[in-house]
Tab-separated table of C-alpha atoms in Angstrom:
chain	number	residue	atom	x	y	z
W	369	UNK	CA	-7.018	-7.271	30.244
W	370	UNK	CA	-8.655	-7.406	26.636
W	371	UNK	CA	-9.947	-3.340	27.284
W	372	UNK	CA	-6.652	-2.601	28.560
W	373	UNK	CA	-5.032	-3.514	25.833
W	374	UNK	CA	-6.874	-1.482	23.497
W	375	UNK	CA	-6.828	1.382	25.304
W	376	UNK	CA	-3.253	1.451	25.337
W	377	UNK	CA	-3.420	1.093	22.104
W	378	UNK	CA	-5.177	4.241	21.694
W	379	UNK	CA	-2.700	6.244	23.143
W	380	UNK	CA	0.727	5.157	21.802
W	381	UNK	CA	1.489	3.038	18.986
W	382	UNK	CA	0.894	-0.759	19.450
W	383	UNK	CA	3.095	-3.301	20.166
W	384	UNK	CA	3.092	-7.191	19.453
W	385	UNK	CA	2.668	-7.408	23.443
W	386	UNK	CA	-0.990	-5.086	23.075
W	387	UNK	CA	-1.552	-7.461	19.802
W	388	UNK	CA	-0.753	-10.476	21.551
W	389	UNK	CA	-3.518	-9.292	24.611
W	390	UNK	CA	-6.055	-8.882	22.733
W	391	UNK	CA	-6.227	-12.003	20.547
W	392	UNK	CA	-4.745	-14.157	23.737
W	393	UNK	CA	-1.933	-15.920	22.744
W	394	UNK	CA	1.649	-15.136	23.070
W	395	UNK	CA	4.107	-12.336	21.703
W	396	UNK	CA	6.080	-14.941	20.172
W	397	UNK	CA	2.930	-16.606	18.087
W	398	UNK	CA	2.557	-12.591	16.710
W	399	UNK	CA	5.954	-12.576	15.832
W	400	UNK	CA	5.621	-15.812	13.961
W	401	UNK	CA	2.854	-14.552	12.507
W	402	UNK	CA	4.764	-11.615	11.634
W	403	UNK	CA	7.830	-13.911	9.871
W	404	UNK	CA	5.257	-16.394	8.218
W	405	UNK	CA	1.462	-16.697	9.301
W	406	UNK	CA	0.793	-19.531	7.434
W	407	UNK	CA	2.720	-21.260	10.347
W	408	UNK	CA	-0.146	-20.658	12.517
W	409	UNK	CA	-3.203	-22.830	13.497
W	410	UNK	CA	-6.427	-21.499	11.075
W	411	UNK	CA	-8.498	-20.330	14.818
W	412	UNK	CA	-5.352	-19.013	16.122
W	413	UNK	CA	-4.699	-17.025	12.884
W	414	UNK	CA	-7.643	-15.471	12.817
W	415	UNK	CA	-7.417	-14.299	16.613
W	416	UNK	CA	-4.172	-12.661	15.278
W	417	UNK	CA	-5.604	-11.324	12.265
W	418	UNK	CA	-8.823	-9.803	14.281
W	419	UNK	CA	-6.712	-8.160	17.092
W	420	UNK	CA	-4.296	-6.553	14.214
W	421	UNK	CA	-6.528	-5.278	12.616
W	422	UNK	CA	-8.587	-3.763	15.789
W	423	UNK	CA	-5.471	-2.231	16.964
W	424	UNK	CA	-4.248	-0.709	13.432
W	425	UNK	CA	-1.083	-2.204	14.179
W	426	UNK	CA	1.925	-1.628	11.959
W	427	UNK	CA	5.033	-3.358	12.229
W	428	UNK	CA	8.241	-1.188	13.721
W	429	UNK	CA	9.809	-1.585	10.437
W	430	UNK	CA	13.000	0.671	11.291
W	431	UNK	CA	13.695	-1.284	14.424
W	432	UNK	CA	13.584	-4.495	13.128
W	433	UNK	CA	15.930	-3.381	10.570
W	434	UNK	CA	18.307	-2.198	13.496
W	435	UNK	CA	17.802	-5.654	15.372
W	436	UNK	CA	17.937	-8.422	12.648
W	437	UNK	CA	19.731	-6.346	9.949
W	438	UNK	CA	16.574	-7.480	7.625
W	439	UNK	CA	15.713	-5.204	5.009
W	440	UNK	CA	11.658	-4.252	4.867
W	441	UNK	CA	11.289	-1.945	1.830
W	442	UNK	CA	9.935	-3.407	-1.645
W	443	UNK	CA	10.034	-1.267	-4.467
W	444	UNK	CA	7.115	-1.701	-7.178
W	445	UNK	CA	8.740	-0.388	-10.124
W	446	UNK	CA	5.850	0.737	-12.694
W	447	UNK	CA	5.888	2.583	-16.071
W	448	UNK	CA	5.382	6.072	-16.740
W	449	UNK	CA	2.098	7.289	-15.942
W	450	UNK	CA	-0.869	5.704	-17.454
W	451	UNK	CA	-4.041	6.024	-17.340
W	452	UNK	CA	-4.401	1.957	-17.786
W	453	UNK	CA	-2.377	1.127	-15.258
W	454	UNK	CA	-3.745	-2.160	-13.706
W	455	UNK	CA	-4.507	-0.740	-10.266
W	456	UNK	CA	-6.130	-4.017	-8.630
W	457	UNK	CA	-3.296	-5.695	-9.606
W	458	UNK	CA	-0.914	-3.028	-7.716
W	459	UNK	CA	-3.438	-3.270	-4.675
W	460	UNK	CA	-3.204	-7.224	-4.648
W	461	UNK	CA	0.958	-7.117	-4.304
W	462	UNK	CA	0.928	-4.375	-1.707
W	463	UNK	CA	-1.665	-6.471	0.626
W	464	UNK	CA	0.602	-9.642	-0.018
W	465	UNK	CA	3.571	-7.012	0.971
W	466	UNK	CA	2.196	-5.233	4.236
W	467	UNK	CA	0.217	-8.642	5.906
W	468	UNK	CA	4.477	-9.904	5.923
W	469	UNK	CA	5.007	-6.555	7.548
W	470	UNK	CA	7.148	-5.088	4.511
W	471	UNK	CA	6.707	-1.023	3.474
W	472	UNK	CA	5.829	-0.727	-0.339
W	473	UNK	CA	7.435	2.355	-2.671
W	474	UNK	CA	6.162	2.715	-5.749
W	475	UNK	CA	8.695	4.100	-8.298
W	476	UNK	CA	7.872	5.165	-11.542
W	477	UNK	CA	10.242	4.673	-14.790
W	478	UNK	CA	10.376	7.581	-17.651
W	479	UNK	CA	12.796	7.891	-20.360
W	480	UNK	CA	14.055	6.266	-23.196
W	481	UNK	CA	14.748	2.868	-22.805
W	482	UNK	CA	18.253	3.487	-21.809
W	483	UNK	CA	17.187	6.010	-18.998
W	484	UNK	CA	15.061	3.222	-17.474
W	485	UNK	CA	17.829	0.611	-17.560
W	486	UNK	CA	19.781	3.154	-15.490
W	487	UNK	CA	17.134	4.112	-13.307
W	488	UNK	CA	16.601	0.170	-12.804
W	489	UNK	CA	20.568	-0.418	-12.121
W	490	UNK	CA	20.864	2.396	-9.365
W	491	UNK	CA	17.423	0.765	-7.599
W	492	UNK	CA	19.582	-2.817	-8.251
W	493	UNK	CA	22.374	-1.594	-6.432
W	494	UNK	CA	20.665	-0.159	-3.896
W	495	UNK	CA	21.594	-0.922	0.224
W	496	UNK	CA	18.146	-0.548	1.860
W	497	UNK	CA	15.949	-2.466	-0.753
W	498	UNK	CA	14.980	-6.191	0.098
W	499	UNK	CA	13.188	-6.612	-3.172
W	500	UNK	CA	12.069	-5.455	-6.619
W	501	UNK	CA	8.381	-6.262	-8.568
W	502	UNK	CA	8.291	-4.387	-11.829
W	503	UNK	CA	5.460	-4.130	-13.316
W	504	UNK	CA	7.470	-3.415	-16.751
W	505	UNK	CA	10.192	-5.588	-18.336
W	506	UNK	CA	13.241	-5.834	-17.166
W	507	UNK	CA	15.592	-4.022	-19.716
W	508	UNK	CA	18.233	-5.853	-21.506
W	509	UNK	CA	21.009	-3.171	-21.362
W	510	UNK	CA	22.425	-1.440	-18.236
W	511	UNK	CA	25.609	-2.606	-15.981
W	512	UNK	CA	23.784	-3.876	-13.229
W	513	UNK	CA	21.109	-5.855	-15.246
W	514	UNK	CA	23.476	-8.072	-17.408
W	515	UNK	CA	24.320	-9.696	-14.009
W	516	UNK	CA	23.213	-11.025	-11.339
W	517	UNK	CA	21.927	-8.610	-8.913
W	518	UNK	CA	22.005	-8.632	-4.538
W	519	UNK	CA	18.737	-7.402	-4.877
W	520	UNK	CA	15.870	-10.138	-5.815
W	521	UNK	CA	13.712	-9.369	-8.940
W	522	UNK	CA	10.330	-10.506	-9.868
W	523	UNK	CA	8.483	-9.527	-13.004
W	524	UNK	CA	4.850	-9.064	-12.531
W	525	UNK	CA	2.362	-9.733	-15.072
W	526	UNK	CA	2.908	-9.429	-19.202
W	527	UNK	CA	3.229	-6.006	-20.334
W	528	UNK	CA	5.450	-3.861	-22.506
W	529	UNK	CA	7.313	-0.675	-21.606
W	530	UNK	CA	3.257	2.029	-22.581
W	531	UNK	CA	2.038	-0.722	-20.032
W	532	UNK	CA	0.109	-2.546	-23.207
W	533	UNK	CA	-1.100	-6.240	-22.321
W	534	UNK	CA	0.411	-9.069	-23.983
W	535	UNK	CA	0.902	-13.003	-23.482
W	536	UNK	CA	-1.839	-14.456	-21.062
W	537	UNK	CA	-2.693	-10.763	-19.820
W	538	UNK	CA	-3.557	-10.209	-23.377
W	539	UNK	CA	-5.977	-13.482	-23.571
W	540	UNK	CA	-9.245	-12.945	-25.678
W	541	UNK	CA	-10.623	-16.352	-25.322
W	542	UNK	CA	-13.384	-14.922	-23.233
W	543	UNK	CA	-14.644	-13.061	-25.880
W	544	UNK	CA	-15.974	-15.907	-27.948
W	545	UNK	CA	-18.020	-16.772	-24.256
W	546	UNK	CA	-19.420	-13.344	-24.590
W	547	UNK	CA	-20.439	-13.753	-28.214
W	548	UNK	CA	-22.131	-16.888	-27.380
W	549	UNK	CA	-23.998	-15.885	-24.670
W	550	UNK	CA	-25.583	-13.103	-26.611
W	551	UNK	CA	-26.198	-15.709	-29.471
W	552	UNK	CA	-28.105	-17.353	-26.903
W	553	UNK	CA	-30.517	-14.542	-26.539
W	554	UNK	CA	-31.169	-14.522	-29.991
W	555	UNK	CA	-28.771	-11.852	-31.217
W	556	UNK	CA	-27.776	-12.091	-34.596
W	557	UNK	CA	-26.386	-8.730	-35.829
W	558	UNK	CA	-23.531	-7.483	-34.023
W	559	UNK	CA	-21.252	-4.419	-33.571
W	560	UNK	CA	-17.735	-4.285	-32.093
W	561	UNK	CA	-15.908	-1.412	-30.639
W	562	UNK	CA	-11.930	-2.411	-30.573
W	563	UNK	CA	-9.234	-0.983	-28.793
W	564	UNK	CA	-6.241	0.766	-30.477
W	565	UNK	CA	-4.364	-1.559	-32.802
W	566	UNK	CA	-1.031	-1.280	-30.683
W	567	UNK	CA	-2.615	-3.028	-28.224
W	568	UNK	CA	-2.284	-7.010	-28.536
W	569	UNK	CA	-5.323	-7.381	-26.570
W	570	UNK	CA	-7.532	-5.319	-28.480
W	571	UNK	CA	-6.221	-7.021	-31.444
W	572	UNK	CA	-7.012	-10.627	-29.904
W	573	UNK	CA	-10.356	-9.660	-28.913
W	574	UNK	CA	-11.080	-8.224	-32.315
W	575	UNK	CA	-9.892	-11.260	-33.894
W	576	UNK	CA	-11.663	-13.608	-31.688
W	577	UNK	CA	-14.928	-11.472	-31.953
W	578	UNK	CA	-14.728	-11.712	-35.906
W	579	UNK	CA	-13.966	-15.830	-36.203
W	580	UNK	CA	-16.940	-16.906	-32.943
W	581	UNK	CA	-19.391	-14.937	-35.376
W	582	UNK	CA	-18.013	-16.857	-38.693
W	583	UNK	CA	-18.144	-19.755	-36.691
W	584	UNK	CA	-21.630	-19.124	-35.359
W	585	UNK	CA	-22.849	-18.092	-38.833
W	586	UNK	CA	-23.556	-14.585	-37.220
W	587	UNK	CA	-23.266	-11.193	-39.017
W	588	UNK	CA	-21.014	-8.471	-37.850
W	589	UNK	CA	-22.799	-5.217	-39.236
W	590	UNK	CA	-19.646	-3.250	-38.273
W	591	UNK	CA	-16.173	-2.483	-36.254
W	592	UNK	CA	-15.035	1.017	-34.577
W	593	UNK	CA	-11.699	1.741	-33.818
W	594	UNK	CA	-11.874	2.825	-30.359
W	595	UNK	CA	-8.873	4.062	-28.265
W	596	UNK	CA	-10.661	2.918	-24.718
W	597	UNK	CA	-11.727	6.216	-23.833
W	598	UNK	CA	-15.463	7.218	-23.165
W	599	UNK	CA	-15.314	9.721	-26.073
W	600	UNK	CA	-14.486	6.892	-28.778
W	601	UNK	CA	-17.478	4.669	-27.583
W	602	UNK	CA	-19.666	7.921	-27.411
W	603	UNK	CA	-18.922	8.357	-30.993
W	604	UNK	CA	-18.952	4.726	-32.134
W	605	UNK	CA	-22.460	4.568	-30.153
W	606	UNK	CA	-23.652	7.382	-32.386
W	607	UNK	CA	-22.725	5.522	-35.298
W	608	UNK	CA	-24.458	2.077	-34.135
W	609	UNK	CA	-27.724	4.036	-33.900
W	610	UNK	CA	-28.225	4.887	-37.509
W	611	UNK	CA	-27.922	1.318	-37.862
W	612	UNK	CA	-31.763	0.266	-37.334
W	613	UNK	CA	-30.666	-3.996	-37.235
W	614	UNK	CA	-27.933	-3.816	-34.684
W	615	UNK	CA	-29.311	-5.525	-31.788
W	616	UNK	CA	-25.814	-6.541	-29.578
W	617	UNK	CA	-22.438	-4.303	-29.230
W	618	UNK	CA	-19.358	-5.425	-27.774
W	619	UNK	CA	-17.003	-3.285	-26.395
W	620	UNK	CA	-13.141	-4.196	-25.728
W	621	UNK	CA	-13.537	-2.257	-22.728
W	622	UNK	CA	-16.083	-0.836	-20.325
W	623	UNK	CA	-15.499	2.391	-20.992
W	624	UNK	CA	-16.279	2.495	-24.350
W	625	UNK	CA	-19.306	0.620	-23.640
W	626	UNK	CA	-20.424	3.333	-21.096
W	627	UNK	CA	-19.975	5.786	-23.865
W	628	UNK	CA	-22.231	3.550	-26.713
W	629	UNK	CA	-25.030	3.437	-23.686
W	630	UNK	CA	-24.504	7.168	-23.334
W	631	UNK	CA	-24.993	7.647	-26.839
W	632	UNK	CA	-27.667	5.639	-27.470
W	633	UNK	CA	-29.588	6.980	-24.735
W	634	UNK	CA	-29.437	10.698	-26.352
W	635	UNK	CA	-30.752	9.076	-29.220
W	636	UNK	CA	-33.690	7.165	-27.654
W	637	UNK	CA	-32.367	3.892	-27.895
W	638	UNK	CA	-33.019	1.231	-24.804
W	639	UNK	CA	-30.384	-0.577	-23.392
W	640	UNK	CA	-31.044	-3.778	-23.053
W	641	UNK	CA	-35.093	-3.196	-24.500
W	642	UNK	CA	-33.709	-2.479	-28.072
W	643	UNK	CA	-29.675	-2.826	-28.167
W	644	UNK	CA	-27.632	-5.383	-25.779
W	645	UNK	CA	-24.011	-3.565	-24.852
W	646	UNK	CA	-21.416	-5.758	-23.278
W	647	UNK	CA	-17.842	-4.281	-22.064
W	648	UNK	CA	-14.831	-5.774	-20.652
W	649	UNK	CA	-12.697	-5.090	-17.055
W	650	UNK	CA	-15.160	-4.977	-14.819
W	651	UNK	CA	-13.688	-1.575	-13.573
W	652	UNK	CA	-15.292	-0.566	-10.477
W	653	UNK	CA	-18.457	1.432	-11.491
W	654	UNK	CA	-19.323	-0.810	-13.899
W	655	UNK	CA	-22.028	-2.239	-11.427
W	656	UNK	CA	-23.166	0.770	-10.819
W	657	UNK	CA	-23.777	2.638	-13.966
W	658	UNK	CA	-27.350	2.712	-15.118
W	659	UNK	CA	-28.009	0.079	-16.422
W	660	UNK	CA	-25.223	-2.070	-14.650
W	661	UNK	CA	-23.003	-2.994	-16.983
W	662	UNK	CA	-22.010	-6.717	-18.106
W	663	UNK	CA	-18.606	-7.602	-18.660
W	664	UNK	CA	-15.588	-9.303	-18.209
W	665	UNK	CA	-13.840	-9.785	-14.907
W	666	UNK	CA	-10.329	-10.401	-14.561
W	667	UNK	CA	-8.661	-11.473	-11.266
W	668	UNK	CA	-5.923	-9.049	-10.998
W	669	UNK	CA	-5.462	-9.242	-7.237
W	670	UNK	CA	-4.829	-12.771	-6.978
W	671	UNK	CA	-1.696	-12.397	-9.595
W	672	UNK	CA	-0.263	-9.526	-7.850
W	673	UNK	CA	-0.579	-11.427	-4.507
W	674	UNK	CA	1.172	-14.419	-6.200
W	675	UNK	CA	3.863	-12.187	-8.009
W	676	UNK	CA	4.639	-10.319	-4.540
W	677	UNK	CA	4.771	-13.337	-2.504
W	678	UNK	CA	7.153	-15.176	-4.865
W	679	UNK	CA	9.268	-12.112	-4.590
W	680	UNK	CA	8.962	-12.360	-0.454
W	681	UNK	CA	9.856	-16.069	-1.227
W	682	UNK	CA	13.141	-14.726	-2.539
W	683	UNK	CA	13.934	-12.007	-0.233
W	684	UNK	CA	13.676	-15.056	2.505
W	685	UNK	CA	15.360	-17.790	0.815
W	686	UNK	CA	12.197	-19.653	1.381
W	687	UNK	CA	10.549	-22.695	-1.660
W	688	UNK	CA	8.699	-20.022	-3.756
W	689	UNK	CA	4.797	-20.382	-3.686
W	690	UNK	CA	2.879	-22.720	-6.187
W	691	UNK	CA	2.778	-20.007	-9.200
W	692	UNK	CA	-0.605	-21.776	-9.985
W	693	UNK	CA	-2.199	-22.202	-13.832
W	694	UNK	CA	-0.773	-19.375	-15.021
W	695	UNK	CA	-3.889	-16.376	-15.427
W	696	UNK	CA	-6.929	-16.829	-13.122
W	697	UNK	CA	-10.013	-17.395	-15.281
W	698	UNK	CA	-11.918	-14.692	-16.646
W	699	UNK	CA	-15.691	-14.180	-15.564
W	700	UNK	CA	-18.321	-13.382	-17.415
W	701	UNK	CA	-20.216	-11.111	-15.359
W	702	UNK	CA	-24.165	-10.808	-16.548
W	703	UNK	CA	-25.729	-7.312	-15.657
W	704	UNK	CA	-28.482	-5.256	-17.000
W	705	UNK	CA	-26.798	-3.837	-19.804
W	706	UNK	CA	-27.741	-7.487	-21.640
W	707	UNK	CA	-31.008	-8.951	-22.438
W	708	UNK	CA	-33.357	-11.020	-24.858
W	709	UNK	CA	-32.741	-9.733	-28.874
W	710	UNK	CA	-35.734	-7.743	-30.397
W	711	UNK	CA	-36.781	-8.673	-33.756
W	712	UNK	CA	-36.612	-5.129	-35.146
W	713	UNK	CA	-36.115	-1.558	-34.137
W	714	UNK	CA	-38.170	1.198	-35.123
């Protein structure tokens, strides 16, 4: 029955009834499943789970539309293209989205701030959306927006119209953590790389950096104004090696720290042997640069899961989620790019 199933499956698209098969229960526990699996038993959600996943199934979204006259498209609203767009973030909503068998559109908004109150008020009074998460704020002009709209609304995140970080998103505590632990390995004279001034965080992290080495009576031999790019830490790194005491540099973002390792290298400087770099993001190939870079991990996924799922709240009429403490905390993530301070550098 199990191989039948699947080899149905194979052939035409799957159905609750092949889904239902496979993980042996009923078509009706997929469909609750389908309206809200946290109604389901922990063994017999993980049947479901296992035999969706097998089968690649997707939900009919067009024909439950026709049946229930539910609506099954979100639209992520994000700002013009950038390349600091928090992509894990983006990833975490659209899981939350497509495990409650919704279809995700991601529209971008260009323009003054007037053209993206308009483009905002024509996606507001659109038929065949159930739900809005903007990852940008909601603009205070436009018809549509100065009432209340049919269409539910959630806000993701805290950032500004050039996607630019700010309230929790913008936190810098864990940059004191950071100083610390490379106090702790007997680091005393410091570098910093910031981020672009416009940028709250990179101001906060500059700021923070600046009063845990006052506080720590450590000495800061020198800031770079970085703009996050490669390029900027590449030249801040080439900087940092004329300076012979220098023994830790911390980035406000990984890539700028990849560029200060690059440029360090060229200049026969060991990272960690002679110079400690640490960045911040833990972007993706941050583990896997040589040598693996140590940084600062933020959970990104887990608020775009809760943002989406308060906005699936809405769509449903359903208690909205616990919204939880607010930002997840931020890791410090030890790799190679850190080690014990030398006493000098030749």
């Amino acid at each position: 029955m199990v191989q039948e199933a699947i080899a149905q499956a194979r052939t035409k698209a799957p159905t609750i009834y092949d889904v239902a098969a496979l993980a042996g229960v009923s078509h009706q526990t997929v469909s609750r499943y389908l309206k809200d699996k946290n109604a389901l038993k922990p063994k017999t959600l993980e049947r479901v789970e296992k035999a969706l996943s097998e089968l690649k199934y997707t939900p009919n979204l067009a024909a439950r539309s026709l049946r229930s006259r539910a609506l099954y498209r979100i639209v992520v609203v994000v700002p013009e293209a950038s390349l600091y767009f928090p992509t894990r973030m983006l990833n975490g909503a659209a899981g939350a989205a497509h495990a409650r068998g919704y279809r995700v559109d991601v529209v971008a908004m260009e323009g003054s701030a007037e053209a993206r109150a308009l483009q905002l008020d024509q996606l507001l009074s659109g038929e065949d959306i159930a739900g809005i998460l903007s990852f940008v704020p909601r603009p205070k002009s436009g018809a549509v927006t100065k009432k209340e709209s049919a269409v539910p609304l959630v806000v993701a995140g805290e950032y500004d119209n050039k996607m630019r970080a700010r309230g929790s998103l913008a936190d810098a505590t864990a940059m004191a953590g950071i100083v610390r632990e490379l106090a702790a390995l007997g680091h005393r004279n410091f570098f910093h790389v910031s981020g672009p001034t416009a940028w709250p965080s990179a101001r906060n992290r500059k700021t923070v950096y600046q009063e845990t080495l006052t506080e720590l009576g450590l000495t800061s031999l020198g800031i770079a104004a970085g703009d996050w790019s490669p390029a900027s830490g590449y030249a801040a790194g080439r900087k940092i090696a004329g300076l012979k005491d220098v023994t830790a540099v911390v980035a406000a973002n990984d890539q700028m720290a990849m560029g200060v390792i690059r440029a360090l290298h060229e200049q026969g400087i060991s990272v960690p042997g002679d110079v400690s770099v640490f960045g911040w993001d833990d972007v993706p190939e941050a583990s896997y640069y040589i040598p693996a870079l140590s940084t600062v991990h933020m959970d990104l996924e887990t608020l775009g899961t809760r943002s989406m799922r308060e906005l699936i709240a809405r769509i449903r009429g359903d208690e909205p989620p616990q919204a939880g403490d607010g930002l997840p905390p931020m890791q410090l993530i030890l790799r190679e790019s850190t080690g014990p301070a030398r006493q000098s550098r030749s």
